[in-house]
PDB file of C-alpha atoms in Angstrom:
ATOM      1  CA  UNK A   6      -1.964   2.107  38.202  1.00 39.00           C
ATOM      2  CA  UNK A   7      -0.461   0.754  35.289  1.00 47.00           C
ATOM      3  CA  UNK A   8      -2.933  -0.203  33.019  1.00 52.00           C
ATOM      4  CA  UNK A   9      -3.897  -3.737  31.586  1.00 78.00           C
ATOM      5  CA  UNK A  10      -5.184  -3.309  28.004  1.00 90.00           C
ATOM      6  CA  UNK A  11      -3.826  -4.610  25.137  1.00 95.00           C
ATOM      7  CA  UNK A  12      -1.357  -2.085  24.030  1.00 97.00           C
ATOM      8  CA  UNK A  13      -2.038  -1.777  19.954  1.00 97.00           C
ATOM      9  CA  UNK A  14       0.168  -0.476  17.735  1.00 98.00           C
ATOM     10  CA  UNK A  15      -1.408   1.389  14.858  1.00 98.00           C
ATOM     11  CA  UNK A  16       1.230   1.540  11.607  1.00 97.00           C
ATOM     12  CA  UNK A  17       0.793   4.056   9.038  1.00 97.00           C
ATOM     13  CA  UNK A  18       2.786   6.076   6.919  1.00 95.00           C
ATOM     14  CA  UNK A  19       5.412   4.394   5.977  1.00 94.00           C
ATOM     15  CA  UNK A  20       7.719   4.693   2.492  1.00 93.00           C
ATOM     16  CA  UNK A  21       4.852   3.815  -0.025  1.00 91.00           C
ATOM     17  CA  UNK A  22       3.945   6.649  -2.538  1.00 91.00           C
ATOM     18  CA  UNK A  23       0.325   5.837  -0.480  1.00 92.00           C
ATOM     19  CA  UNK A  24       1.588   7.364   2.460  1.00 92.00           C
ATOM     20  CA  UNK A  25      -0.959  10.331   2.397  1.00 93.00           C
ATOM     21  CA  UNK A  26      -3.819   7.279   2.439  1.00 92.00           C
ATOM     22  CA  UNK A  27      -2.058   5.212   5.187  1.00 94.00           C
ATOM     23  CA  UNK A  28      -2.097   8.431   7.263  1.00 95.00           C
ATOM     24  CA  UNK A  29      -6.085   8.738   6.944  1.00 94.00           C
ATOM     25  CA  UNK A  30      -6.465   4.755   7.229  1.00 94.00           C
ATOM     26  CA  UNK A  31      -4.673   4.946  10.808  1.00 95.00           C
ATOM     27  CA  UNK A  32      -6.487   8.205  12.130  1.00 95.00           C
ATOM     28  CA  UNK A  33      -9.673   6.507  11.400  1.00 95.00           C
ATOM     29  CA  UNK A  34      -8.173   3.307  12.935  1.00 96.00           C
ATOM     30  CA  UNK A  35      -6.903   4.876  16.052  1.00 95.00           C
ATOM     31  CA  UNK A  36     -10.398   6.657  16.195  1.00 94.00           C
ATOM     32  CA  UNK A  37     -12.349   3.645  16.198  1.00 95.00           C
ATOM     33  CA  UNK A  38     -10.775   1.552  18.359  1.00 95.00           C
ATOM     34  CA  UNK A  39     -12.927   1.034  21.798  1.00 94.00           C
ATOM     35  CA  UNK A  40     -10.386   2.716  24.433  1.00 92.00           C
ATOM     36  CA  UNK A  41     -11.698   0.809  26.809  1.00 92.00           C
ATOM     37  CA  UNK A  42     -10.240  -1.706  25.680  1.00 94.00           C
ATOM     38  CA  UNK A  43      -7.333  -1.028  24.246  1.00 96.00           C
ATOM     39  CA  UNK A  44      -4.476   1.222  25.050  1.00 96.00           C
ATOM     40  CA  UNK A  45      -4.282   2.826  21.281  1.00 96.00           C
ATOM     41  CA  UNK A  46      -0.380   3.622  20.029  1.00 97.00           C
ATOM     42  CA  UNK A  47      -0.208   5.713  17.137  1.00 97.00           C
ATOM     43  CA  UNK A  48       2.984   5.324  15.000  1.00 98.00           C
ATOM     44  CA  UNK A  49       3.840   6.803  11.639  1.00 97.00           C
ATOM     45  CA  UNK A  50       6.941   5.796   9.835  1.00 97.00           C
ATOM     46  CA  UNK A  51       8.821   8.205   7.765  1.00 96.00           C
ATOM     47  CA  UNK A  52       9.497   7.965   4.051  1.00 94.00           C
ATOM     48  CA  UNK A  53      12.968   7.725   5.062  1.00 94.00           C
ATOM     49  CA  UNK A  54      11.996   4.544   7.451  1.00 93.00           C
ATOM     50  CA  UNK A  55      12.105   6.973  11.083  1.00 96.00           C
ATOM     51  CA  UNK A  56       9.468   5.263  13.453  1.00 97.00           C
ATOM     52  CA  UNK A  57       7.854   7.725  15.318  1.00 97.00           C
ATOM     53  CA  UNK A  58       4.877   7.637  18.406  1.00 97.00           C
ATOM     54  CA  UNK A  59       2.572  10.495  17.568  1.00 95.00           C
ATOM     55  CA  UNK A  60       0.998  12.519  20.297  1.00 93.00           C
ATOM     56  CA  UNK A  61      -2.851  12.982  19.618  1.00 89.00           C
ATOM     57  CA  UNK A  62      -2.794  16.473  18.415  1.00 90.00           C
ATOM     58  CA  UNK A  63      -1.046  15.068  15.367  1.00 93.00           C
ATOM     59  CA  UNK A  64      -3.598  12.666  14.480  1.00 90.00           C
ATOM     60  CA  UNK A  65      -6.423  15.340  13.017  1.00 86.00           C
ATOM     61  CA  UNK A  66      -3.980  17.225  10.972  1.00 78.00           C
ATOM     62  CA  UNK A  67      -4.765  17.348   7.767  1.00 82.00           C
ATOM     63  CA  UNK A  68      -2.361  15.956   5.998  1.00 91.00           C
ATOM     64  CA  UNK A  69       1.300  14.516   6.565  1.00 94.00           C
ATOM     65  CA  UNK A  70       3.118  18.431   5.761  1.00 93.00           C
ATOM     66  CA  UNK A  71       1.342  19.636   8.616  1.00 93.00           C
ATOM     67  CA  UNK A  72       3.332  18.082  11.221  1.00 94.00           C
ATOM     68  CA  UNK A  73       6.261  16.189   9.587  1.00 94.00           C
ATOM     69  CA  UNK A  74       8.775  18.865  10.232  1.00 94.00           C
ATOM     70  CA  UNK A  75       7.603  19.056  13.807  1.00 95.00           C
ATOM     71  CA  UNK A  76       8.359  14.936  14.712  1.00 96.00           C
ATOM     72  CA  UNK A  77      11.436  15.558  15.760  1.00 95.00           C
ATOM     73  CA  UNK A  78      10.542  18.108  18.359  1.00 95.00           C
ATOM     74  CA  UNK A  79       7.339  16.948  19.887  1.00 95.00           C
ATOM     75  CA  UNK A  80       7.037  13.365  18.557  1.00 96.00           C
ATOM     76  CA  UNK A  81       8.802  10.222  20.369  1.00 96.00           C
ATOM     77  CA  UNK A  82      11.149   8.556  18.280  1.00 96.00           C
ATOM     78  CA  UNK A  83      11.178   4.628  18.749  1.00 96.00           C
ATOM     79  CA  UNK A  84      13.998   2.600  17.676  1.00 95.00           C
ATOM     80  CA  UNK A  85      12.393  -1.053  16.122  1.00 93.00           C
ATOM     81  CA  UNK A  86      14.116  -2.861  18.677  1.00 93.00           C
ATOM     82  CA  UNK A  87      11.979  -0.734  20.873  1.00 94.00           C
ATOM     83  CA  UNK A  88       8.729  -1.914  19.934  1.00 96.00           C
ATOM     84  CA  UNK A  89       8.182  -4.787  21.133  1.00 95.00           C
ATOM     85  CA  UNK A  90       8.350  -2.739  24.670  1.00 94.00           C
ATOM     86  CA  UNK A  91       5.783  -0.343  23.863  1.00 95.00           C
ATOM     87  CA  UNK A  92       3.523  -2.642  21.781  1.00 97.00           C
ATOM     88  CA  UNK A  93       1.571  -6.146  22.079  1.00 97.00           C
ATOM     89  CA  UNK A  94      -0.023  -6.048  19.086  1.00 98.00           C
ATOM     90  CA  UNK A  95       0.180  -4.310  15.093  1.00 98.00           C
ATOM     91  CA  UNK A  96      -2.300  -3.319  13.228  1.00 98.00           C
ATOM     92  CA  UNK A  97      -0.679  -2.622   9.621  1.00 97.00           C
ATOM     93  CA  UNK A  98      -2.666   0.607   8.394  1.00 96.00           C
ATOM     94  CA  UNK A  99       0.569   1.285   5.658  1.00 95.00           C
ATOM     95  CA  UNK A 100      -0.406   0.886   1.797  1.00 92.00           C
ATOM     96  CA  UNK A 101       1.527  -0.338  -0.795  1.00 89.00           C
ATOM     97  CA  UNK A 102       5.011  -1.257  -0.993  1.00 89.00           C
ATOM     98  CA  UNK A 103       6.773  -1.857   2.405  1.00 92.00           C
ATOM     99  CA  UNK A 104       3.588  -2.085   4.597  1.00 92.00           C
ATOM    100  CA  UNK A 105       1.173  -4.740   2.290  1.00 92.00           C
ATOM    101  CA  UNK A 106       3.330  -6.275   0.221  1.00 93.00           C
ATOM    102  CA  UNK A 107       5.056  -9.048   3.275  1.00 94.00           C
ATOM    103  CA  UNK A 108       8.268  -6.394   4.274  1.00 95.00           C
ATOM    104  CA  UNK A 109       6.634  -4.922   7.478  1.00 96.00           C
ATOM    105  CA  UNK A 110       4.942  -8.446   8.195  1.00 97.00           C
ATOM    106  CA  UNK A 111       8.432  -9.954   7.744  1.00 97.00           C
ATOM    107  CA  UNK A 112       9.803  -7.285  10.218  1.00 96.00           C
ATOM    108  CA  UNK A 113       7.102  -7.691  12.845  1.00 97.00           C
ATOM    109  CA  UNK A 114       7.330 -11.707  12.797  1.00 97.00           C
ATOM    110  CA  UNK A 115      11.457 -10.882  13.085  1.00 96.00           C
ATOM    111  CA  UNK A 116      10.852  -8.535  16.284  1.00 96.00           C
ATOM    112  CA  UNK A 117       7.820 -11.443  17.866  1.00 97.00           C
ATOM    113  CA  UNK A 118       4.977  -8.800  17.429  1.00 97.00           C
ATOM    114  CA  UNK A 119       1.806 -10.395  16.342  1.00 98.00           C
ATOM    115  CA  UNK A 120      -0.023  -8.207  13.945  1.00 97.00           C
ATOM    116  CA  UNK A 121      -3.907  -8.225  11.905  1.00 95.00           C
ATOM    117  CA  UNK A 122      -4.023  -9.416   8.477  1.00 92.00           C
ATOM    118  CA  UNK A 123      -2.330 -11.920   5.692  1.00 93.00           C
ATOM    119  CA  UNK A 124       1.353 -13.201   6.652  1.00 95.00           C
ATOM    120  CA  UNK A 125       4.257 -12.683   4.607  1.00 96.00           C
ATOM    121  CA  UNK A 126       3.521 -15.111   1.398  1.00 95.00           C
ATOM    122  CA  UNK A 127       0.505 -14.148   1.482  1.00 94.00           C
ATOM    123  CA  UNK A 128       1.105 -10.518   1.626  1.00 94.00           C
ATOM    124  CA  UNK A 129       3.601 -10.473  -1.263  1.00 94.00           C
ATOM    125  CA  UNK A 130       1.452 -12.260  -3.195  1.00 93.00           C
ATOM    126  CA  UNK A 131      -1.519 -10.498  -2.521  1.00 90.00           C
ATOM    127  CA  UNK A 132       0.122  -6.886  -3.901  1.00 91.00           C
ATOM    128  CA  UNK A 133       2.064  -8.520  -6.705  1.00 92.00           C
ATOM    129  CA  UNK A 134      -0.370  -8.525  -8.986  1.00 93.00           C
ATOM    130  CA  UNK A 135       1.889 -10.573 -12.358  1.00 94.00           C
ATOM    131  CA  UNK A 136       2.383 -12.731 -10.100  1.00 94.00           C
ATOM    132  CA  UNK A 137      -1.016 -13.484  -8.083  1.00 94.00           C
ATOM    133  CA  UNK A 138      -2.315 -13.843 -11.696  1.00 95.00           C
ATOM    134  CA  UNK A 139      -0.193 -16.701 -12.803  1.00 94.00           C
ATOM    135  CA  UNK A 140      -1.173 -18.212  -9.136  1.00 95.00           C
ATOM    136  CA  UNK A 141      -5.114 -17.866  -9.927  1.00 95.00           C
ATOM    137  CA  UNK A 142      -4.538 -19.064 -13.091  1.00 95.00           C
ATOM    138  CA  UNK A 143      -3.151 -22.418 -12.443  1.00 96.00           C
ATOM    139  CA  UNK A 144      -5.387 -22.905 -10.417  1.00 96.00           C
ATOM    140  CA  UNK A 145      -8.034 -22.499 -13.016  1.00 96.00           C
ATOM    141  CA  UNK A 146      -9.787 -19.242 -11.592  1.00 95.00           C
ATOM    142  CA  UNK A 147     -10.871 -17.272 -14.823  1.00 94.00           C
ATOM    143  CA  UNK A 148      -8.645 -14.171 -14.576  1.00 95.00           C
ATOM    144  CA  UNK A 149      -8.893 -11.071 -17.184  1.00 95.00           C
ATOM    145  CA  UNK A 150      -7.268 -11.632 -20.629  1.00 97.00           C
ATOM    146  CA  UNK A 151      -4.443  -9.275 -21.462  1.00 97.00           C
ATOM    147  CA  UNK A 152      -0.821  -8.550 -21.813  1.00 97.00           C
ATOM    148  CA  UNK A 153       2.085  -7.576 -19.404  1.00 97.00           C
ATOM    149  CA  UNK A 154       4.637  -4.415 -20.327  1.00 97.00           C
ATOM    150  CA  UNK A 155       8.194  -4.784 -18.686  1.00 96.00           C
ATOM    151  CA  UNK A 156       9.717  -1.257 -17.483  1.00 94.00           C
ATOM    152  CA  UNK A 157      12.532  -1.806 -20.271  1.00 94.00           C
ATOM    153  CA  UNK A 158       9.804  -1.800 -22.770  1.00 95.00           C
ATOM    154  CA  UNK A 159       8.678   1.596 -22.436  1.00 93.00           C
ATOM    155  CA  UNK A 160      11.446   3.957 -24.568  1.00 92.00           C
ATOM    156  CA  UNK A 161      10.609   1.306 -27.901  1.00 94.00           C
ATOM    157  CA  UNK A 162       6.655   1.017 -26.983  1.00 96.00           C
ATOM    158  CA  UNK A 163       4.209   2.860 -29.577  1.00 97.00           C
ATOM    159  CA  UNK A 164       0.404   2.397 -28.997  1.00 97.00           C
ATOM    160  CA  UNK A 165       0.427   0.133 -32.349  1.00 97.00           C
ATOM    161  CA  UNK A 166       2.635  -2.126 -30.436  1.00 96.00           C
ATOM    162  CA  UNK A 167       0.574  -2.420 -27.393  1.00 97.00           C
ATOM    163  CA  UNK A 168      -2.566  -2.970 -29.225  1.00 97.00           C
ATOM    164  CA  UNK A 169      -0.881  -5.658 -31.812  1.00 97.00           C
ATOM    165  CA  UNK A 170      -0.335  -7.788 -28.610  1.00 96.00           C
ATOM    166  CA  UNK A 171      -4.146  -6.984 -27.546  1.00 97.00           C
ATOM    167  CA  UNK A 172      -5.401  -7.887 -30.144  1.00 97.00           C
ATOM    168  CA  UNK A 173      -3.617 -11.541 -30.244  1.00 96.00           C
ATOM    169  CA  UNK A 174      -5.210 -12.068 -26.756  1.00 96.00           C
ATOM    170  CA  UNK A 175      -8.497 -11.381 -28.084  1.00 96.00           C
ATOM    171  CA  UNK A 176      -8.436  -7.846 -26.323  1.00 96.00           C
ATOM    172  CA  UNK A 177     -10.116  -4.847 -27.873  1.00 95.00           C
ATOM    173  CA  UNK A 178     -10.429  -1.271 -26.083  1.00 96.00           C
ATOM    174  CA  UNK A 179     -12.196  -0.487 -23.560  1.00 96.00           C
ATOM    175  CA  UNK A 180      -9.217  -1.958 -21.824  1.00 97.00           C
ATOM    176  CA  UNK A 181      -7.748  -1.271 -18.378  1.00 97.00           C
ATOM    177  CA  UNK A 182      -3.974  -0.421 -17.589  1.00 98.00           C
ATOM    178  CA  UNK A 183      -2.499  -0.558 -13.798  1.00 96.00           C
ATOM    179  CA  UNK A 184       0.350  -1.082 -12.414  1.00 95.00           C
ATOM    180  CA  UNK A 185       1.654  -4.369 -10.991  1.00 94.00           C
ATOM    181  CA  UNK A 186       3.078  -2.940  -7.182  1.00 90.00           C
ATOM    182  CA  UNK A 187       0.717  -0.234  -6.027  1.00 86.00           C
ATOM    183  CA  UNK A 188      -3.033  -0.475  -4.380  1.00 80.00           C
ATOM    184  CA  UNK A 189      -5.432   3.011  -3.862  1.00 75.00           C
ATOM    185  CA  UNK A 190      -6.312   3.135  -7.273  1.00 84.00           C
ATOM    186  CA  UNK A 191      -2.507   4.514  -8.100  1.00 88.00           C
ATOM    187  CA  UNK A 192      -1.663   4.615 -11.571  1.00 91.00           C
ATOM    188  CA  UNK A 193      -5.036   2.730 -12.955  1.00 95.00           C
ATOM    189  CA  UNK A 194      -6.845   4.198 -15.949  1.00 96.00           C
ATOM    190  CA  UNK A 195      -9.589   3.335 -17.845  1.00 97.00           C
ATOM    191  CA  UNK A 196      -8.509   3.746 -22.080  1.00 97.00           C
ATOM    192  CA  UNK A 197     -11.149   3.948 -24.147  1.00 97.00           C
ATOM    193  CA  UNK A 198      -9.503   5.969 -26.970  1.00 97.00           C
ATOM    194  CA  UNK A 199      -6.191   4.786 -28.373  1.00 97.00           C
ATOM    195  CA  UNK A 200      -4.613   7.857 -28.552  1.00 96.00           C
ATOM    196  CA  UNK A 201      -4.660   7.660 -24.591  1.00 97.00           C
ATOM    197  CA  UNK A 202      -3.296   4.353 -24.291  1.00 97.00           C
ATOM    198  CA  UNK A 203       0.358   5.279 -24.341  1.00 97.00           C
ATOM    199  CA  UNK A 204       0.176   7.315 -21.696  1.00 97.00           C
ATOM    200  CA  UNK A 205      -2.058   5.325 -19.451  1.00 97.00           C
ATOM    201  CA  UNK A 206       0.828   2.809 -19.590  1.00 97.00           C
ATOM    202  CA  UNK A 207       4.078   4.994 -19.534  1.00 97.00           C
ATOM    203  CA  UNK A 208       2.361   6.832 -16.316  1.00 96.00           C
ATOM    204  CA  UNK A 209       0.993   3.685 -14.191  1.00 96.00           C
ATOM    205  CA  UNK A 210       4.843   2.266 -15.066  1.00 96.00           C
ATOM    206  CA  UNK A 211       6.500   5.623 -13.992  1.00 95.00           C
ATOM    207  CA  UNK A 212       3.814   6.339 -11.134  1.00 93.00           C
ATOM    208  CA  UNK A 213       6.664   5.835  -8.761  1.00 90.00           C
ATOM    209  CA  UNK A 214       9.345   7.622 -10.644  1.00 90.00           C
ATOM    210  CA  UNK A 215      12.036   5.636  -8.630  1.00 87.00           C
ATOM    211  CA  UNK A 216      10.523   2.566  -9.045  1.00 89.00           C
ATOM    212  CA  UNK A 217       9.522   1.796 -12.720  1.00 94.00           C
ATOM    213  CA  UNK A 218       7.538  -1.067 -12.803  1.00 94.00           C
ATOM    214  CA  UNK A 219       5.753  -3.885 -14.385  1.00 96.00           C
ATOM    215  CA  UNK A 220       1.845  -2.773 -15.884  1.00 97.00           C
ATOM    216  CA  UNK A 221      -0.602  -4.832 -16.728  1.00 97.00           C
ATOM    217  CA  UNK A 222      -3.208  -3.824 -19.864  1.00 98.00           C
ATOM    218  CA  UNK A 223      -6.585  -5.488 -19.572  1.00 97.00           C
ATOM    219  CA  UNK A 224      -9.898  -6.323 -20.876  1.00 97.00           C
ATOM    220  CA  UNK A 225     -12.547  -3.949 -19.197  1.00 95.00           C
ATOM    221  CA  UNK A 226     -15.024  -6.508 -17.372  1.00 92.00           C
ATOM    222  CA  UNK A 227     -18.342  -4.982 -16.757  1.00 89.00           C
ATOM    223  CA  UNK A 228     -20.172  -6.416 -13.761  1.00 88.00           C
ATOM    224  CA  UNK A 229     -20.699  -6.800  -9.625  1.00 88.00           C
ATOM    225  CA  UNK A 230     -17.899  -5.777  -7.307  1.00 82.00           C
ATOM    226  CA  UNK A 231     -17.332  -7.673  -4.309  1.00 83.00           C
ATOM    227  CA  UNK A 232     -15.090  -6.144  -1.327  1.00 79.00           C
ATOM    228  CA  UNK A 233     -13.884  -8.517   1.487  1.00 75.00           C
ATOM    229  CA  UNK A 234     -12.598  -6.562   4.532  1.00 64.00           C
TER     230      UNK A 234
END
C-alpha cells in the first residue's frame, strides 16, 4: 500500500563552507520529524551541486568524509527535475550561501516545491548582512555603529587605518569583526587588543578563500540575546 504522508524533503549539505553544520542540522531534522506522519527524505547536496537521497545508515555518520566517497555507490542520485516526484514538501536545513541566502528558495519556487522558512527577498536579505543594515536603518531601527571593509581593501589595510575610520564613527575597541555572507559563527571575532584586529578582518574576509568578501567591524554591544526560531 502506497503510503499517504506528506513526503518531506530534508536539504542539507549543500556548497556553503557550513556544509559540516547543515549535515548535523538535517540528521537532527530527519530525527525529529514524527514518522507517522511524514514520509522523511533525506537529501544532501554535494559541494559540487550533486543531489543525492541518502539511505539511513548515512545519516549517523559522523561527519560528511565518512560517506562522501561512498554516494555514488550506495546513495540514489536525483536529478532536480526529479524532485518534485519524490518530494511534496522542503525543509531547507543548508547554511550559508546557496541554501539561506534566496538561491535554493529561488530553485524550489522554479521546480513548484513549497518549502519552510523566509522566501527569496527575504532570504537574501536576511544573510546579506551590508545590506539588511542599510534596510533596518532606514527604517529607523538602531543598528550597531561601525565601518564596512571592501575585499579590495585588504592588501593597503594597516590596523591604523581601520581604527582611524572607528574612531570617526565614535567606535573604540572592544569591537566586533564578521563577515557580511556567512552564518554559524564563521569568521566572527571578538578584538579586544589592536594588534589582533588585522587579522580578525583579513581572516573573516578570506574565510572562504574563493570568495573574498565584504566584513563588517563593530561596536561590541553588551546585553540580552533574543533567538527567534
Amino acid at each position: 500500500m502506497v503510503s499517504q504522508n506528506l513526503r518531506i524533503g530534508v536539504l542539507m549539505g549543500g556548497r556553503s563552507i557550513e556544509r559540516e553544520v547543515s549535515f548535523n542540522s538535517g540528521r537532527t531534522v530527519c530525527d525529529h520529524l514524527d514518522t507517522q506522519r511524514y514520509t522523511v527524505v533525506p537529501l544532501f547536496q554535494t559541494d559540487t551541486g550533486l543531489l543525492y537521497e541518502l539511505p539511513a545508515h548515512f545519516l549517523h555518520r559522523g561527519k560528511i568524509a565518512d560517506f562522501y566517497n561512498r554516494l555514488p555507490a550506495e546513495a540514489v542520485k536525483l536529478s532536480w527535475d526529479q524532485l518534485k516526484q519524490r518530494i511534496d514538501f522542503a525543509y531547507i536545513a543548508q547554511h550559508g550561501r546557496y541554501g539561506e541566502d534566496g538561491i535554493m528558495q529561488g530553485m524550489l519556487e522554479v521546480l513548484g516545491i513549497p518549502y519552510l522558512g523566509s522566501k527569496v527577498l527575504g532570504s537574501a536579505i536576511g544573510m546579506e548582512k551590508v545590506t539588511q543594515k542599510e534596510i533596518l536603518k532606514s527604517a529607523c531601527i538602531p543598528v550597531p555603529a561601525g565601518i564596512i571593509i571592501h575585499p579590495s581593501a585588504l592588501q593597503t589595510l594597516t590596523t591604523e587605518s581601520i581604527l582611524t575610520q572607528l574612531a570617526t564613527q565614535g567606535v573604540a575597541l572592544p569591537i566586533i569583526v564578521k563577515p557580511s555572507h556567512e552564518g554559524s559563527s564563521l569568521g566572527i571575532a571578538v578584538v579586544n587588543l589592536a594588534e589582533d584586529l588585522l587579522t580578525a578582518v583579513k581572516n573573516a574576509a578570506l574565510i572562504n578563500p574563493e570568495q573574498p568578501q565584504t566584513v563588517l567591524v563593530e561596536e561590541k554591544l553588551e546585553g540580552m540575546e533574543f533567538v527567534c526560531t
